[in-house]
XYZ file of C-alpha atoms in Angstrom:
406
model
C -26.477 34.998 -46.026
C -24.524 36.414 -43.064
C -25.954 39.671 -41.712
C -24.191 41.986 -39.278
C -23.041 40.392 -36.046
C -22.055 37.132 -37.763
C -25.577 35.681 -37.564
C -27.119 33.636 -40.353
C -30.409 34.847 -41.768
C -33.096 32.117 -41.640
C -36.038 33.448 -43.668
C -37.738 30.057 -44.176
C -37.814 29.399 -40.458
C -39.148 32.837 -39.556
C -41.790 32.597 -42.273
C -42.895 29.178 -41.011
C -43.085 30.451 -37.431
C -45.055 33.575 -38.286
C -47.483 31.599 -40.449
C -47.973 29.015 -37.700
C -48.559 31.745 -35.090
C -51.281 33.277 -37.256
C -52.929 29.879 -37.647
C -52.625 28.353 -34.160
C -52.900 29.734 -30.609
C -49.858 27.740 -29.439
C -46.805 26.908 -31.550
C -44.030 24.609 -30.320
C -40.578 25.116 -31.842
C -38.729 21.910 -31.041
C -35.301 20.562 -31.859
C -31.962 19.670 -30.291
C -30.119 21.969 -27.923
C -28.142 24.803 -29.574
C -29.723 24.387 -33.008
C -30.926 28.012 -33.046
C -34.365 27.895 -31.391
C -33.660 30.706 -28.923
C -32.080 32.937 -31.582
C -35.136 32.496 -33.824
C -37.529 33.286 -30.954
C -35.576 36.429 -30.100
C -35.975 37.666 -33.661
C -39.734 37.532 -33.067
C -39.872 38.763 -29.442
C -36.902 40.662 -27.910
C -35.457 38.945 -24.821
C -35.957 42.089 -22.697
C -39.691 42.120 -23.490
C -42.143 41.304 -20.672
C -43.549 38.701 -23.118
C -40.296 36.684 -23.103
C -39.672 33.957 -20.504
C -36.441 31.950 -20.404
C -36.919 29.123 -17.915
C -33.158 28.747 -17.471
C -33.206 32.294 -16.050
C -34.109 32.434 -12.327
C -35.845 35.779 -12.870
C -38.189 34.272 -15.462
C -38.860 31.301 -13.216
C -39.744 33.660 -10.387
C -42.133 35.602 -12.642
C -43.967 32.339 -13.349
C -44.486 31.342 -9.718
C -48.117 32.292 -10.346
C -48.373 31.453 -14.064
C -51.965 32.497 -14.644
C -51.343 35.874 -12.982
C -48.141 36.388 -15.012
C -49.421 35.262 -18.431
C -53.083 36.313 -18.548
C -52.509 40.104 -18.948
C -49.952 39.746 -21.777
C -50.789 40.696 -25.353
C -49.304 39.716 -28.707
C -46.789 36.845 -28.992
C -45.510 35.336 -25.736
C -42.331 33.215 -25.807
C -41.612 30.525 -23.201
C -38.147 29.034 -23.708
C -37.127 25.639 -22.240
C -40.777 24.868 -21.512
C -39.971 21.246 -20.630
C -38.669 22.559 -17.285
C -42.211 23.534 -16.216
C -44.654 20.894 -17.532
C -47.352 22.274 -15.230
C -47.620 25.246 -17.617
C -49.414 23.186 -20.273
C -52.867 23.215 -18.594
C -52.482 26.970 -18.052
C -51.692 27.467 -21.744
C -54.784 25.458 -22.654
C -57.007 27.805 -20.643
C -55.316 30.944 -22.009
C -55.415 29.741 -25.622
C -59.199 29.178 -25.404
C -60.007 32.812 -24.621
C -62.161 34.673 -27.138
C -61.176 37.100 -28.432
C -57.621 35.790 -28.194
C -55.321 38.510 -26.759
C -52.072 36.473 -26.988
C -50.515 33.579 -28.852
C -47.778 31.439 -27.362
C -44.479 30.298 -28.877
C -43.011 27.563 -26.690
C -39.485 26.236 -27.175
C -38.033 22.965 -26.001
C -36.182 19.772 -26.707
C -38.283 17.118 -28.379
C -38.760 14.377 -25.834
C -41.519 11.778 -25.677
C -42.649 13.228 -22.342
C -42.859 16.788 -23.678
C -44.743 15.804 -26.817
C -47.120 13.571 -24.861
C -47.806 16.293 -22.279
C -48.371 18.985 -24.918
C -50.534 16.804 -27.149
C -52.766 15.792 -24.235
C -53.102 19.280 -22.744
C -53.181 21.275 -25.991
C -54.965 18.919 -28.371
C -56.397 20.892 -31.282
C -54.602 24.048 -30.195
C -50.929 23.214 -30.810
C -48.881 23.343 -34.020
C -45.342 21.939 -34.041
C -42.461 23.439 -36.050
C -39.293 21.344 -36.094
C -35.856 22.933 -36.313
C -32.541 21.304 -37.114
C -29.285 23.181 -37.659
C -28.490 25.458 -40.579
C -29.824 24.373 -43.969
C -27.746 24.543 -47.120
C -30.195 26.985 -48.697
C -29.673 29.308 -45.708
C -25.910 29.282 -46.177
C -25.470 29.269 -49.950
C -23.547 27.151 -52.436
C -20.109 28.362 -51.307
C -20.738 26.961 -47.844
C -21.410 23.399 -49.042
C -18.061 21.785 -48.186
C -17.813 23.464 -44.798
C -21.452 22.689 -43.966
C -20.988 19.017 -44.829
C -17.740 18.759 -42.871
C -18.745 20.704 -39.724
C -22.496 20.051 -39.684
C -25.359 22.452 -39.131
C -25.152 23.328 -35.433
C -24.502 27.084 -35.447
C -21.537 27.087 -33.000
C -19.842 24.245 -34.907
C -20.414 25.776 -38.334
C -19.476 29.345 -37.301
C -16.379 28.388 -35.273
C -13.268 30.379 -36.216
C -11.160 27.297 -36.942
C -11.524 23.584 -37.568
C -9.976 22.919 -34.160
C -12.553 25.166 -32.470
C -15.368 23.394 -34.316
C -14.074 19.980 -33.252
C -13.717 21.209 -29.668
C -17.299 22.484 -29.610
C -18.685 19.206 -30.953
C -16.734 17.233 -28.356
C -18.108 19.419 -25.571
C -21.629 19.264 -27.022
C -21.659 15.463 -26.923
C -20.350 15.432 -23.366
C -22.890 17.987 -22.138
C -25.741 16.313 -23.987
C -24.989 12.917 -22.471
C -23.946 13.960 -18.970
C -26.284 16.913 -18.284
C -29.132 17.252 -20.783
C -30.319 13.648 -20.818
C -30.436 13.283 -17.009
C -32.411 16.551 -16.833
C -34.912 14.990 -19.237
C -35.291 11.980 -16.959
C -33.048 9.581 -18.931
C -31.337 7.105 -16.611
C -28.868 5.471 -18.995
C -25.145 5.750 -18.270
C -23.477 8.408 -20.437
C -20.612 6.025 -21.287
C -23.075 3.385 -22.536
C -24.934 5.835 -24.759
C -21.671 7.238 -26.143
C -20.505 3.732 -27.082
C -23.870 3.041 -28.697
C -23.832 6.362 -30.581
C -20.318 5.609 -31.857
C -21.507 2.206 -33.098
C -24.396 3.954 -34.841
C -21.914 6.215 -36.623
C -20.309 3.119 -38.144
C -23.773 1.862 -39.176
C -24.550 5.251 -40.789
C -26.314 4.678 -44.118
C -26.812 0.952 -43.518
C -29.813 -1.213 -42.727
C -30.234 -1.504 -38.971
C -29.698 -4.766 -37.107
C -29.923 -4.599 -33.318
C -28.195 -7.934 -32.670
C -24.559 -6.834 -33.102
C -24.760 -3.638 -30.986
C -26.610 -5.595 -28.287
C -23.822 -8.200 -28.159
C -21.096 -5.543 -28.123
C -22.740 -3.583 -25.308
C -23.760 -6.679 -23.351
C -27.430 -5.638 -23.237
C -30.648 -7.003 -24.695
C -31.954 -6.137 -28.149
C -34.988 -4.338 -26.628
C -32.544 -2.145 -24.663
C -30.669 -1.280 -27.853
C -33.942 -0.443 -29.600
C -34.773 1.838 -26.653
C -31.439 3.655 -27.083
C -32.151 4.083 -30.787
C -35.674 5.382 -30.147
C -34.312 7.851 -27.590
C -31.693 9.355 -29.921
C -34.260 9.447 -32.718
C -36.796 11.326 -30.587
C -34.104 13.872 -29.695
C -33.272 14.552 -33.381
C -29.803 13.034 -33.177
C -30.532 10.015 -35.348
C -32.807 9.452 -38.330
C -34.404 6.038 -38.784
C -35.525 5.981 -42.407
C -38.308 3.398 -42.629
C -38.514 0.874 -45.463
C -41.259 1.041 -48.075
C -42.814 -2.266 -49.067
C -45.793 -3.262 -51.185
C -47.244 -6.577 -52.252
C -44.861 -6.801 -55.192
C -43.555 -10.135 -56.417
C -40.194 -9.396 -54.800
C -38.714 -9.961 -51.356
C -38.203 -6.501 -49.894
C -36.020 -5.217 -47.063
C -38.158 -4.486 -43.998
C -35.645 -3.048 -41.527
C -34.923 0.709 -41.343
C -31.770 2.497 -42.392
C -30.042 4.592 -39.753
C -28.251 7.931 -40.134
C -26.618 10.324 -37.683
C -28.556 13.418 -38.710
C -25.818 16.008 -38.246
C -22.708 15.207 -40.287
C -20.525 17.279 -37.953
C -21.435 14.990 -35.045
C -21.065 11.952 -37.315
C -17.546 13.010 -38.270
C -16.589 13.610 -34.654
C -17.855 10.161 -33.629
C -15.833 8.652 -36.494
C -12.676 10.520 -35.485
C -12.740 12.786 -38.552
C -11.296 16.211 -37.714
C -10.151 17.682 -41.038
C -11.085 17.702 -44.697
C -8.137 15.408 -45.383
C -9.419 12.925 -42.779
C -12.851 12.983 -44.416
C -11.644 12.439 -47.987
C -9.617 9.404 -46.932
C -12.178 7.831 -44.643
C -14.049 4.591 -45.535
C -17.369 6.240 -44.560
C -16.896 9.127 -47.015
C -19.635 7.915 -49.361
C -22.081 7.149 -46.550
C -21.445 10.546 -44.972
C -22.162 12.312 -48.254
C -25.312 10.236 -48.791
C -26.642 11.128 -45.347
C -25.860 14.808 -45.878
C -27.740 14.864 -49.183
C -30.735 13.027 -47.726
C -31.027 15.496 -44.823
C -30.832 18.504 -47.151
C -33.416 17.012 -49.519
C -35.832 16.384 -46.646
C -35.351 19.907 -45.255
C -35.899 21.473 -48.672
C -38.834 19.403 -49.936
C -40.722 18.829 -46.648
C -42.490 15.679 -47.898
C -45.519 14.191 -46.220
C -43.669 10.887 -45.829
C -40.179 9.607 -46.628
C -38.840 6.066 -47.018
C -36.070 4.039 -48.608
C -36.724 0.977 -50.711
C -34.643 -2.135 -51.345
C -35.169 -5.704 -52.464
C -33.171 -8.777 -51.577
C -32.195 -9.107 -55.232
C -30.282 -5.801 -55.149
C -32.711 -3.185 -56.495
C -32.897 -0.115 -54.261
C -33.866 3.531 -54.000
C -32.152 5.856 -51.529
C -35.226 7.996 -50.893
C -38.914 7.701 -51.740
C -40.844 10.918 -51.103
C -44.635 11.116 -50.917
C -45.713 14.697 -51.553
C -48.947 16.213 -52.857
C -50.246 12.817 -53.930
C -47.114 12.073 -55.992
C -44.256 9.627 -55.666
C -40.779 11.037 -56.124
C -37.567 9.029 -56.063
C -34.139 10.345 -55.115
C -30.873 8.544 -55.814
C -27.601 9.818 -54.343
C -24.545 9.151 -56.509
C -21.070 10.415 -55.643
C -19.927 10.049 -59.273
C -18.667 12.461 -61.916
C -21.372 11.519 -64.423
C -24.172 9.223 -63.171
C -25.912 6.995 -65.698
C -29.236 5.212 -65.733
C -28.834 1.901 -63.919
C -30.963 -1.249 -63.903
C -31.845 -0.488 -60.273
C -33.247 2.921 -61.300
C -35.335 1.328 -64.056
C -36.743 -1.220 -61.615
C -37.578 1.496 -59.054
C -39.316 3.601 -61.715
C -41.460 0.677 -62.807
C -42.143 -1.131 -59.531
C -42.766 1.977 -57.433
C -44.581 3.817 -60.246
C -42.534 6.960 -59.642
C -43.734 10.251 -61.054
C -40.146 11.453 -61.224
C -36.655 10.311 -60.251
C -33.922 12.801 -59.353
C -30.289 11.702 -59.215
C -28.183 14.030 -57.059
C -24.425 14.149 -57.649
C -21.480 16.454 -56.778
C -21.047 17.862 -60.307
C -22.121 21.187 -61.763
C -24.482 20.385 -64.641
C -28.158 19.384 -64.764
C -29.052 16.920 -67.514
C -31.755 14.341 -68.345
C -31.084 10.611 -68.184
C -34.413 9.316 -69.455
C -38.090 10.136 -69.387
C -38.941 11.222 -65.826
C -35.281 10.967 -64.766
C -32.941 13.928 -64.285
C -29.458 14.409 -62.832
C -29.115 17.450 -60.553
C -26.026 18.880 -58.770
C -26.192 18.982 -54.995
C -25.286 22.680 -55.204
C -28.650 23.312 -56.901
C -30.352 22.696 -53.548
C -28.660 25.826 -52.203
C -31.076 27.933 -54.269
C -33.963 26.981 -51.992
C -36.258 25.770 -54.786
C -37.794 22.362 -53.922
C -38.863 21.775 -57.543
C -35.259 20.914 -58.447
C -35.983 17.637 -56.598
C -39.791 17.359 -56.768
C -40.759 19.027 -60.063
C -44.401 19.613 -60.950
C -45.743 16.651 -62.895
C -48.014 17.330 -65.852
C -51.167 15.281 -66.212
C -52.211 12.322 -64.130
C -50.931 8.840 -64.792
C -53.417 6.106 -63.910
C -52.062 3.722 -61.326
C -52.974 0.529 -59.592
C -51.630 0.907 -56.093
C -50.616 -2.156 -54.182
C -51.042 -2.394 -50.461
C -47.989 -1.347 -48.554
C -46.759 -1.423 -44.999
C -44.005 0.080 -42.921
C -41.083 -1.498 -41.247
């Protein structure tokens, strides 16, 4: 929904934030730059309020020269944006959050970096709740936005750009700024050109099982260095490493993760895709669509854990969700009319799935077999997670095998 001023309403996000602020004295809203964190915070606390601090604003920085003096008298919800710029605030927030009665609660915003999360978890242990934000979700935009959302991605400036050319231009500038300015400010000392080459290689691996050897050879660095690059982009919400699920089944199972560029707009830019025509004719079309579906499923269902599963004999499952003590499978099929495959039957039996949902680009929902249903991707736009993870009646007895993670 697009309210006045061209802004997108984000009711799920605001509900999550308000619930977290009632429950916890400090809430961290984390995510990549320009994904909408500041806009969401300003819906809760106006930017001209004395309870709002933007640490990119010299005036706010000056107000926090004596943080205890500045923050202690405030009441209600206090927002501190770009908190990673002042890590010395975390011990102050610990002291203020322990006051009884509690006159203020704190909403802190920042990029998710290992240093920030480590600092906050150490200083605010037992006091901090984390809410993660990506770009726009499909259920925030509606079914009609699906093609544009997939093509441009979820970053608000890219999605809302007036033209395709403007969207491409913004994404190009975003990558440059992220690599040349944001990462050095976060203490990353890797050459921007090296990370851009690595990120472009990742785009060509999108949807595939990860193998560090080839990128290491191409970049002329060690495999541990390549794994460090991957961990860095993962921690900053640019890449998703989907871990493999494996149990002590009588099958050889894949134990390396799959990698995805989380935002399809950035993926398309890295692949040189600028228009819908470019996308439809590109060899990575199917992988792009698979990654888009997986991201939207994870945003909608919010599972406790998520994996993929594959065996060396060819059986596989695109997504295994663990939620509320149940196992749900998701298969992504860019077909007009998906059918039950041997791989689906094997996944149902070997993984003891409570339900398997097959997501496709059509318009009709229909059953394939017991516990298997085909659902259009557009159905996710309604915001109802049960289209993917339906309630399961009764309890089926199971013998769980031991499992590990890759």
